[in-house]
PDB file of C-alpha atoms in Angstrom:
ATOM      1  CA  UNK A  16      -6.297 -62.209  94.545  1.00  0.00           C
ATOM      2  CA  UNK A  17      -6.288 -59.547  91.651  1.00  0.00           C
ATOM      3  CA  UNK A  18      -7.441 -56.286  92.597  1.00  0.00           C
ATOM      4  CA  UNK A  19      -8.210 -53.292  90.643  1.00  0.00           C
ATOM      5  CA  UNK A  20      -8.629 -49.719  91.803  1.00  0.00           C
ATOM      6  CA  UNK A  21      -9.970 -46.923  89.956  1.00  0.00           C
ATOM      7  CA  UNK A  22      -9.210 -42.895  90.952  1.00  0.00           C
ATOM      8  CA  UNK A  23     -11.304 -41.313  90.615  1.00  0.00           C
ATOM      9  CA  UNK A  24     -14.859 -42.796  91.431  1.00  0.00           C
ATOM     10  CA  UNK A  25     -16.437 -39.537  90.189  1.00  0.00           C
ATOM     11  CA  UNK A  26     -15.207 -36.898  87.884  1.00  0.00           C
ATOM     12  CA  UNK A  27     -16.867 -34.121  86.903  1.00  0.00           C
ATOM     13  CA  UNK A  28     -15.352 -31.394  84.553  1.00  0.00           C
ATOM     14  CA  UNK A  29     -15.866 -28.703  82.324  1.00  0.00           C
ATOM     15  CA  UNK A  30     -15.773 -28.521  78.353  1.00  0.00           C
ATOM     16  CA  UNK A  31     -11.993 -27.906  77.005  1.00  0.00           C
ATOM     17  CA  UNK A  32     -10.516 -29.160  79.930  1.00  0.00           C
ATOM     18  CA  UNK A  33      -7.652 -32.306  80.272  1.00  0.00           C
ATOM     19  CA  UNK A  34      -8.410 -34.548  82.753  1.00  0.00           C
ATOM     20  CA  UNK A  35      -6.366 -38.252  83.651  1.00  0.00           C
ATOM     21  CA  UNK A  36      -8.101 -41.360  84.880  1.00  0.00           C
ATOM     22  CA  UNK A  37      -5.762 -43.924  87.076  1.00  0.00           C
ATOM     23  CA  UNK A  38      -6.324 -47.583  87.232  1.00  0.00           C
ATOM     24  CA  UNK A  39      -3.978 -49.438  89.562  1.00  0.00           C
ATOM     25  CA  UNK A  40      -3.452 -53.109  90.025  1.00  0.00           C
ATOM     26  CA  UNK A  41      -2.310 -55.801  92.759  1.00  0.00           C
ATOM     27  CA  UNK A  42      -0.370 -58.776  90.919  1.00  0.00           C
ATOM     28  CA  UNK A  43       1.175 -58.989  87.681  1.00  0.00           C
ATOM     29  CA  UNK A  44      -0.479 -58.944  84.045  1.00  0.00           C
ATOM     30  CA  UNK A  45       0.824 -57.442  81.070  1.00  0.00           C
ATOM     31  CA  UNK A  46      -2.886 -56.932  79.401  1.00  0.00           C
ATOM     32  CA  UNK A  47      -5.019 -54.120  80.361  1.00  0.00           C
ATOM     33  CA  UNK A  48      -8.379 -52.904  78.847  1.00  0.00           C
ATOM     34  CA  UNK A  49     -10.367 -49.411  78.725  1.00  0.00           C
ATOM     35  CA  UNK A  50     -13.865 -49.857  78.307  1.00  0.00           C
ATOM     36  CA  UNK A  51     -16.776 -47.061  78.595  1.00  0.00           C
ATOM     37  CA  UNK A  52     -20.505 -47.627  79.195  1.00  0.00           C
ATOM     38  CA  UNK A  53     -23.301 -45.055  78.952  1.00  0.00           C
ATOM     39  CA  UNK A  54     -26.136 -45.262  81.136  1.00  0.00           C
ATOM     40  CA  UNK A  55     -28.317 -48.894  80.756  1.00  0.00           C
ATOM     41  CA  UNK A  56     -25.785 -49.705  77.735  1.00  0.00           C
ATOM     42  CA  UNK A  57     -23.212 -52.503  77.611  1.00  0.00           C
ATOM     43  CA  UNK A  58     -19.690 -52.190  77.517  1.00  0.00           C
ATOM     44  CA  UNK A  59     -17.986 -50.759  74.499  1.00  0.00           C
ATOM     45  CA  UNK A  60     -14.050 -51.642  73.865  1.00  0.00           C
ATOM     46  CA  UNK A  61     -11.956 -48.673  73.722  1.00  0.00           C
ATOM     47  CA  UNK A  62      -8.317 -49.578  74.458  1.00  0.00           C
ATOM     48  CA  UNK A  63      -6.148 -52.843  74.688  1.00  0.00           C
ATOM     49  CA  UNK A  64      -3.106 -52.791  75.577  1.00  0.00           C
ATOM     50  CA  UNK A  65      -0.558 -55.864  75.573  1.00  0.00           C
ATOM     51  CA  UNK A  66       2.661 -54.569  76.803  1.00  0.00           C
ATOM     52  CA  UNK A  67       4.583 -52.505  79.127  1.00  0.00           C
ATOM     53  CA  UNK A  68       5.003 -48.988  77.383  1.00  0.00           C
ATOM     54  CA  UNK A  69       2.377 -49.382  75.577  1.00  0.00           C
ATOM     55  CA  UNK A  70       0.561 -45.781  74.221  1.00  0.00           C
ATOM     56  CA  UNK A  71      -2.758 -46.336  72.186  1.00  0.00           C
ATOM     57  CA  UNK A  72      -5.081 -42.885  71.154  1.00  0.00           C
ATOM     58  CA  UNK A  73      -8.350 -42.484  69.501  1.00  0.00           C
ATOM     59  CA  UNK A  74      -9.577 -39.017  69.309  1.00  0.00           C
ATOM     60  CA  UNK A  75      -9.710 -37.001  72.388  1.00  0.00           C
ATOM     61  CA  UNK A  76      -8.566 -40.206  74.324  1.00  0.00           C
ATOM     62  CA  UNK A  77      -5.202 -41.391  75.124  1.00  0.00           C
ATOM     63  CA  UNK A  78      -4.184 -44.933  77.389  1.00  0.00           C
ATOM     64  CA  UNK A  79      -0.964 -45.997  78.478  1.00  0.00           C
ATOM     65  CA  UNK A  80       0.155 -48.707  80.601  1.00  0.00           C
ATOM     66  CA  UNK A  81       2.927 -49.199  83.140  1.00  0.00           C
ATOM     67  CA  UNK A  82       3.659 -53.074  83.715  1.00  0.00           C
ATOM     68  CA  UNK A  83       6.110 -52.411  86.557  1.00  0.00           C
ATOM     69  CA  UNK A  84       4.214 -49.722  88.463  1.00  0.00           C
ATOM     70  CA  UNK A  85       1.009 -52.128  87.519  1.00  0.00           C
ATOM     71  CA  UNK A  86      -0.766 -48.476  86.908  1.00  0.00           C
ATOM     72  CA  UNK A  87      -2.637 -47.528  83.228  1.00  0.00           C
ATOM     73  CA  UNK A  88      -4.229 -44.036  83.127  1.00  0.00           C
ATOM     74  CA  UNK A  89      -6.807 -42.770  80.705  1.00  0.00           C
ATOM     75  CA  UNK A  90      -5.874 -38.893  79.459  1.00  0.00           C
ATOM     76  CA  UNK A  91      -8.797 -37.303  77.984  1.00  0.00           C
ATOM     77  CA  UNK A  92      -7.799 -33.887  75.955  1.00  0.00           C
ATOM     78  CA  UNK A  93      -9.503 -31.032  75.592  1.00  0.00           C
ATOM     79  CA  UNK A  94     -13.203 -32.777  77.164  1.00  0.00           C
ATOM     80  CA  UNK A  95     -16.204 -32.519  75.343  1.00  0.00           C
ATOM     81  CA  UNK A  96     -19.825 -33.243  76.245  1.00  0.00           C
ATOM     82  CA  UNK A  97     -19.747 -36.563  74.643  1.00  0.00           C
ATOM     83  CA  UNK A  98     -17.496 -37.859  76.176  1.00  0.00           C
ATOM     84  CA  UNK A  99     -19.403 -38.080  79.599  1.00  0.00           C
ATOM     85  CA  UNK A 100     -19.719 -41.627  80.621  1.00  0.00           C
ATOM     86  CA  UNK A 101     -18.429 -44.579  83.123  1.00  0.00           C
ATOM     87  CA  UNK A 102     -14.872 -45.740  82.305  1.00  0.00           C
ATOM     88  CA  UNK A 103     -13.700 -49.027  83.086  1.00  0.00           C
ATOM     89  CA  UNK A 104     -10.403 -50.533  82.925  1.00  0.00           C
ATOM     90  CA  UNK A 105     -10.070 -54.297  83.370  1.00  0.00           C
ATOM     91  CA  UNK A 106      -7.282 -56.332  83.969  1.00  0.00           C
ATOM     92  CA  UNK A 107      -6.655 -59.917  82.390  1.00  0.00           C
ATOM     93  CA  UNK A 108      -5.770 -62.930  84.432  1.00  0.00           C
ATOM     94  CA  UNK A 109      -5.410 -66.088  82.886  1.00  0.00           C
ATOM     95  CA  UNK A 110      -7.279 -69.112  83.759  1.00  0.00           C
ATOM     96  CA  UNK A 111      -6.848 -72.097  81.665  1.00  0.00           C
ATOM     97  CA  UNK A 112      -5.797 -70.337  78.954  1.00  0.00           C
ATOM     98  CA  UNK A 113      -8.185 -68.127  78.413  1.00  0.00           C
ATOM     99  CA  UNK A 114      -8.440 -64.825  80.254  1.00  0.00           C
ATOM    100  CA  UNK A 115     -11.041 -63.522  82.797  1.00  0.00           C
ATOM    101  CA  UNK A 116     -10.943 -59.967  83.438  1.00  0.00           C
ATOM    102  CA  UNK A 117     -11.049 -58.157  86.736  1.00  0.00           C
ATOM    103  CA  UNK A 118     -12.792 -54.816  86.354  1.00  0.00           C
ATOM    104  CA  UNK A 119     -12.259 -51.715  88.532  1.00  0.00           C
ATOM    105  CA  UNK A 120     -14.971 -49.927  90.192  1.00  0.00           C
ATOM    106  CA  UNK A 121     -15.483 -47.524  87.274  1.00  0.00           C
ATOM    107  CA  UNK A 122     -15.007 -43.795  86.693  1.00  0.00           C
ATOM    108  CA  UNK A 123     -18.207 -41.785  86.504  1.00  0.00           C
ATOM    109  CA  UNK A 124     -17.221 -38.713  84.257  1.00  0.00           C
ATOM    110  CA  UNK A 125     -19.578 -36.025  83.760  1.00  0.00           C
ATOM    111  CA  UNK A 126     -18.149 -33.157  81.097  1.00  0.00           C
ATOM    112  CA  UNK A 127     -20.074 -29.900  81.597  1.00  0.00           C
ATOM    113  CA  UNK A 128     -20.570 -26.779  78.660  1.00  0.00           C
TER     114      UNK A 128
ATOM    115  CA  UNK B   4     -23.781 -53.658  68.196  1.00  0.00           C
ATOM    116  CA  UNK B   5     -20.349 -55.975  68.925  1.00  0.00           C
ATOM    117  CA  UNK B   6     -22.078 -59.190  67.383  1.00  0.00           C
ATOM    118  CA  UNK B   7     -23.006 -60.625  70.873  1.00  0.00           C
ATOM    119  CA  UNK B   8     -26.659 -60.486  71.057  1.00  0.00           C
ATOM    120  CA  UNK B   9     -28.549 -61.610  74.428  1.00  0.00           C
ATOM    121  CA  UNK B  10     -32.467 -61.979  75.186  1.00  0.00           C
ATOM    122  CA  UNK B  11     -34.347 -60.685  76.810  1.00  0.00           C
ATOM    123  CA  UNK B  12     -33.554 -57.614  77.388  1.00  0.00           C
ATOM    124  CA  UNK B  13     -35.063 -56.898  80.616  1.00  0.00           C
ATOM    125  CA  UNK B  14     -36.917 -59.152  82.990  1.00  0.00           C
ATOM    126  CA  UNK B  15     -38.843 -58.403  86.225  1.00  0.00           C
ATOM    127  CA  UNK B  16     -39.711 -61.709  88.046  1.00  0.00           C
ATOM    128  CA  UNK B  17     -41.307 -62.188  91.648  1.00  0.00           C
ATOM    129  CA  UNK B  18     -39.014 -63.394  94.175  1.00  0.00           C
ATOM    130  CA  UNK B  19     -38.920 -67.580  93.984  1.00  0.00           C
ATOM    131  CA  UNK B  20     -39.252 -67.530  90.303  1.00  0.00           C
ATOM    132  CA  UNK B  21     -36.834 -69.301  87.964  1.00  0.00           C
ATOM    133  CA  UNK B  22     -35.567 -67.328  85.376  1.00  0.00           C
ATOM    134  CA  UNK B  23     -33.248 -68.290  81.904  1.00  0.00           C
ATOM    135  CA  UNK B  24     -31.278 -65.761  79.804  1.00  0.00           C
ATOM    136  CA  UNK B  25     -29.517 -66.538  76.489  1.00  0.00           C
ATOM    137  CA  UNK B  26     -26.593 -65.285  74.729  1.00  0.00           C
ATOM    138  CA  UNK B  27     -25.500 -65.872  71.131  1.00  0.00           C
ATOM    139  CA  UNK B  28     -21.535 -65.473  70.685  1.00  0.00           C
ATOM    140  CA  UNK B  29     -20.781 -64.211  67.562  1.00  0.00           C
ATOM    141  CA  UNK B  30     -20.593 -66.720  65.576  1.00  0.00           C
ATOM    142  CA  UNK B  31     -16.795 -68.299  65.052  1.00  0.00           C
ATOM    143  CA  UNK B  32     -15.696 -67.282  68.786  1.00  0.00           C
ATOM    144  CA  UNK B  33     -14.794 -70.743  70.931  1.00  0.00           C
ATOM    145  CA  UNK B  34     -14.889 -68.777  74.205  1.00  0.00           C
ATOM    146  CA  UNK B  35     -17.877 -67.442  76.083  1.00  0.00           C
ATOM    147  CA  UNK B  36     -17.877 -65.299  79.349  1.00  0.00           C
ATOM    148  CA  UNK B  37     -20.762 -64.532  81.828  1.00  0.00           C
ATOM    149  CA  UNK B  38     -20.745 -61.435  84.179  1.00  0.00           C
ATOM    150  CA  UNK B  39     -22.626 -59.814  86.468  1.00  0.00           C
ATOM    151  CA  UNK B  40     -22.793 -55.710  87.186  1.00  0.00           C
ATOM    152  CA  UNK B  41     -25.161 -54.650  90.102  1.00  0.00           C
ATOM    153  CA  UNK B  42     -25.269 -50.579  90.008  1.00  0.00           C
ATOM    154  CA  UNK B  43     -22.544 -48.667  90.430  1.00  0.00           C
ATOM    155  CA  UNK B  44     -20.200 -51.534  90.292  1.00  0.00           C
ATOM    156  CA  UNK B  45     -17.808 -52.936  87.664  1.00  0.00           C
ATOM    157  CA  UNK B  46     -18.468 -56.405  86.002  1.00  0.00           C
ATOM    158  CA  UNK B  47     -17.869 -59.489  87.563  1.00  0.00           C
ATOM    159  CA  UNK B  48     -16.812 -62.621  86.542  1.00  0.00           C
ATOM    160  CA  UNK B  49     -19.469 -65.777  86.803  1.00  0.00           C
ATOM    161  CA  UNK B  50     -18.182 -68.345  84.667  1.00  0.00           C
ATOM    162  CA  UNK B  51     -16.191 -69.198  81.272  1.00  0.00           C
ATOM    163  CA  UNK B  52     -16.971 -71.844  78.449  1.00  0.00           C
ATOM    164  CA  UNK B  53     -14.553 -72.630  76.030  1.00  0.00           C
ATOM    165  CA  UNK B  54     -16.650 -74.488  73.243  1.00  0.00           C
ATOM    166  CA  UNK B  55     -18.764 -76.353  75.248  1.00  0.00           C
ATOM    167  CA  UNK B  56     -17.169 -76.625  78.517  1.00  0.00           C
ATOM    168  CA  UNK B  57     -17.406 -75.123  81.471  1.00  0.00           C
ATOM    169  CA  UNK B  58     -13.902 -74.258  82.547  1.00  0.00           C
ATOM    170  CA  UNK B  59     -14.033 -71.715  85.799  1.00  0.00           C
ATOM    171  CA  UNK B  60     -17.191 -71.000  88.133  1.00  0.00           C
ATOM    172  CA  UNK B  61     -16.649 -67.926  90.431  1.00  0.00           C
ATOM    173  CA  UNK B  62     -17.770 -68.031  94.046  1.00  0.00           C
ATOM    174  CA  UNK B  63     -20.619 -65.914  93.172  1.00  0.00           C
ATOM    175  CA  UNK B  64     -21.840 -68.839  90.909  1.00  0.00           C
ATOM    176  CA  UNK B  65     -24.431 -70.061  94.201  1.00  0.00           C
ATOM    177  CA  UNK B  66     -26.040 -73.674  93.728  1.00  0.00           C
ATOM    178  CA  UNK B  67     -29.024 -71.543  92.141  1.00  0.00           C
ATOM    179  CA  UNK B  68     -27.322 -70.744  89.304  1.00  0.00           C
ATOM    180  CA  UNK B  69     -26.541 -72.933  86.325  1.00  0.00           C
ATOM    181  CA  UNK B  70     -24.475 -72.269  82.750  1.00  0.00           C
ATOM    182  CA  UNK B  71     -24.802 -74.245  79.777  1.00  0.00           C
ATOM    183  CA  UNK B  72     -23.375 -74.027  76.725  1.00  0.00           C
ATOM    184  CA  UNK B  73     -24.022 -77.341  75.117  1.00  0.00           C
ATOM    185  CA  UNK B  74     -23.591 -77.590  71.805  1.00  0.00           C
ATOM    186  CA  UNK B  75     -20.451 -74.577  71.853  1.00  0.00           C
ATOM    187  CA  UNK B  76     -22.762 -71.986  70.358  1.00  0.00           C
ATOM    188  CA  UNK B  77     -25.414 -70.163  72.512  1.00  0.00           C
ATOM    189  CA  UNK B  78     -25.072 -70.076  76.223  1.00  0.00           C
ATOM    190  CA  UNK B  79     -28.103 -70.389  78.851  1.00  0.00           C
ATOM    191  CA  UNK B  80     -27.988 -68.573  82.184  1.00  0.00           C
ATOM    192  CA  UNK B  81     -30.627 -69.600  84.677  1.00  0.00           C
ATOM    193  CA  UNK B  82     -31.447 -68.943  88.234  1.00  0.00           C
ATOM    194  CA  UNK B  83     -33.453 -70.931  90.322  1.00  0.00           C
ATOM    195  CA  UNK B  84     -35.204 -69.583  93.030  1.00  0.00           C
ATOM    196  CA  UNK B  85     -34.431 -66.185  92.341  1.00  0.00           C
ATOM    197  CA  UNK B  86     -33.354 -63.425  95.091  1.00  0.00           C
ATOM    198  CA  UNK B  87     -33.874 -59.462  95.501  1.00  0.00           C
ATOM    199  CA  UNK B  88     -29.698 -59.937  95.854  1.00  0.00           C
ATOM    200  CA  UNK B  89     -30.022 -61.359  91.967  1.00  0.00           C
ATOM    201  CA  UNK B  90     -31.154 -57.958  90.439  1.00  0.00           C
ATOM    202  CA  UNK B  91     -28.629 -57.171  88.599  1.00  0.00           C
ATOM    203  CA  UNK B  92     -27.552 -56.890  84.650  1.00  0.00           C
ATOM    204  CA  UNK B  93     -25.955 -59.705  83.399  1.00  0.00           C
ATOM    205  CA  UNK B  94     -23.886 -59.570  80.658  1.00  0.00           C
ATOM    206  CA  UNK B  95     -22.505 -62.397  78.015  1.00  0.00           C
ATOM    207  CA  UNK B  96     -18.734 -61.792  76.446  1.00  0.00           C
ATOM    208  CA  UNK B  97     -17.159 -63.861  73.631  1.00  0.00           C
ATOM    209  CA  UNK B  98     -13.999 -64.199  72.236  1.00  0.00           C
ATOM    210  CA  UNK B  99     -11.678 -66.141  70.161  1.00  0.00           C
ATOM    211  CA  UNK B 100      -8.660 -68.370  70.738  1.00  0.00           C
ATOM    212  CA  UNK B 101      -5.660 -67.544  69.056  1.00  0.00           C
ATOM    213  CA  UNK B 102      -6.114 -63.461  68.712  1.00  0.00           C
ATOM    214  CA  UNK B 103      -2.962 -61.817  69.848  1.00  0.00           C
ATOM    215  CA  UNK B 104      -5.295 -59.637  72.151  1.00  0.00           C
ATOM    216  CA  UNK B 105      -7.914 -61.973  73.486  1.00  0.00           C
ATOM    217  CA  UNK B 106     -10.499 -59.374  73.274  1.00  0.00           C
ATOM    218  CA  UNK B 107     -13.930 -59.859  74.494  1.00  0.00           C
ATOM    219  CA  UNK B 108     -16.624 -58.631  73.236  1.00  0.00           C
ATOM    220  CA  UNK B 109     -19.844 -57.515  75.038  1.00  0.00           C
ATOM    221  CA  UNK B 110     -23.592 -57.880  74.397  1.00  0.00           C
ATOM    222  CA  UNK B 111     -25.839 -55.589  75.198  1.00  0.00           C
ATOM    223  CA  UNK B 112     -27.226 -57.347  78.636  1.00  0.00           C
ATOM    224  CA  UNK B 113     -30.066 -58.450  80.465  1.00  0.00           C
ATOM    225  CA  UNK B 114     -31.451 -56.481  82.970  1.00  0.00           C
ATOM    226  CA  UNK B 115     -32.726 -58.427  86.193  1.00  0.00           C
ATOM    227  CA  UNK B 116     -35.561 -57.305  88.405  1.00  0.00           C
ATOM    228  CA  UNK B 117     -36.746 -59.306  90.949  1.00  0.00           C
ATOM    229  CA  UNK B 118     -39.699 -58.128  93.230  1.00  0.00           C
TER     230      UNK B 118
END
C-alpha cells in the first residue's frame, strides 16, 4: 500500500526566512504533485512533476523530486506572509489507467512579520 | 476557480438523513475523481469514473454511499443514512485522458455537517 509522509506537520516561520518541506514515499511512482489549500478553500495545483530530477519554480517556491530516494521537497525562499497555508504533496498510482493520488498529511505553514 | 464547480456548498443534515452532492467536470474531461478530507487530514480517495463508469471504489466507499455519473458529465455523491463519522468536505477532481501530466483539477468542495 502507498504511503505518503509529510515533515513537517507544522511549520511556523518568520518573514525573509528559507524554509524546506519533505514529502517521502513507500513504493514506486515517477509523478508527484504540490498542492496548497488556505483555510475552508479547495486545493490549488502548484507543482507537477513527471520525472526523476525533475526542478519546477514559481516565485518564492521551488519543488524537486527524487524517484530513487522516493523523496520531493518544497523550498520556499525568502517567506512572506502570503505564503502561509497547508501544503500537500500527492503521489500518483495508477489504477486502470488513470491515476488516483495518495496525499500526505499536509504541512501547516504559518509565515510571521 | 479550476472549472470544477460542485453544489452545495455546505450542508448541515441531522444524523439518518440522506444527503446528494453534485459536481460538474469541466466540461471536455473523461475522468472524474471523488475525495474526502476530514480536518487536519489530506484528501482521500472514494472513487473514479472514467466517462460514465465507475472504475475503482475505495474501502471507505461503505454500502451508504453511492456514485453516479451516468451520462459521463456531472457526477452525484449521496449518502444514505448519514453518520457524525460522514462530516467531512468532499471534494470532486476531473481530468483528461491523454495529457502528458494527468492533472486533476479540484472544485471548490462541499462541506458536510451532520448533527
Amino acid at each position: 500500500e502507498l504511503k505518503v509522509e509529510q515533515n513537517p506537520l507544522f511549520l511556523s516561520m518568520q518573514e525573509g526566512k528559507n524554509y524546506t518541506i519533505y514529502c517521502n514515499y513507500s513504493t514506486t511512482s515517477d509523478r508527484l504533485y504540490w498542492y496548497r489549500q488556505d483555510p475552508g478553500k479547495s486545493l490549488e495545483s502548484l507543482f507537477v512533476l513527471l520525472s526523476n530530477g525533475a526542478v519546477k519554480q514559481e516565485g518564492r517556491l521551488m519543488a524537486s523530486l527524487d524517484t530513487k530516494a522516493r523523496l520531493s521537497t518544497l523550498h520556499i525562499t525568502a517567506a512572506v506572509h502570503d505564503l502561509s497555508a497547508t501544503y500537500f504533496c500527492a503521489v500518483e498510482r495508477l489504477i486502470q489507467g488513470a491515476q488516483k493520488l495518495v496525499f500526505g498529511q499536509g504541512t501547516r505553514l504559518t509565515i510571521n512579520p | 476557480d479550476t472549472g470544477v464547480s460542485q453544489n452545495p456548498r455546505h450542508k448541515i443534515t441531522k444524523r439518518g438523513q440522506n444527503v446528494t452532492f453534485r459536481c460538474d467536470p469541466i466540461s471536455e474531461h473523461n475522468r472524474l475523481y471523488w475525495y474526502r478530507q476530514t480536518l487536519g487530514q489530506g484528501p482521500e480517495f472514494l472513487t473514479y469514473f472514467q466517462n460514465e463508469a465507475q472504475l475503482e471504489k475505495s474501502r471507505l466507499l461503505s454500502d451508504r454511499f453511492s456514485a453516479e455519473r451516468p451520462k459521463g458529465s456531472f457526477s452525484t455523491l449521496e449518502i444514505q443514512r448519514t453518520e457524525q463519522g460522514d462530516s467531512a468536505m468532499y471534494l470532486c477532481a476531473s481530468s483528461l485522458t491523454g495529457i502528458v501530466n494527468n492533472e486533476q483539477f479540484f472544485g471548490p468542495g462541499t462541506r458536510l455537517t451532520v448533527l
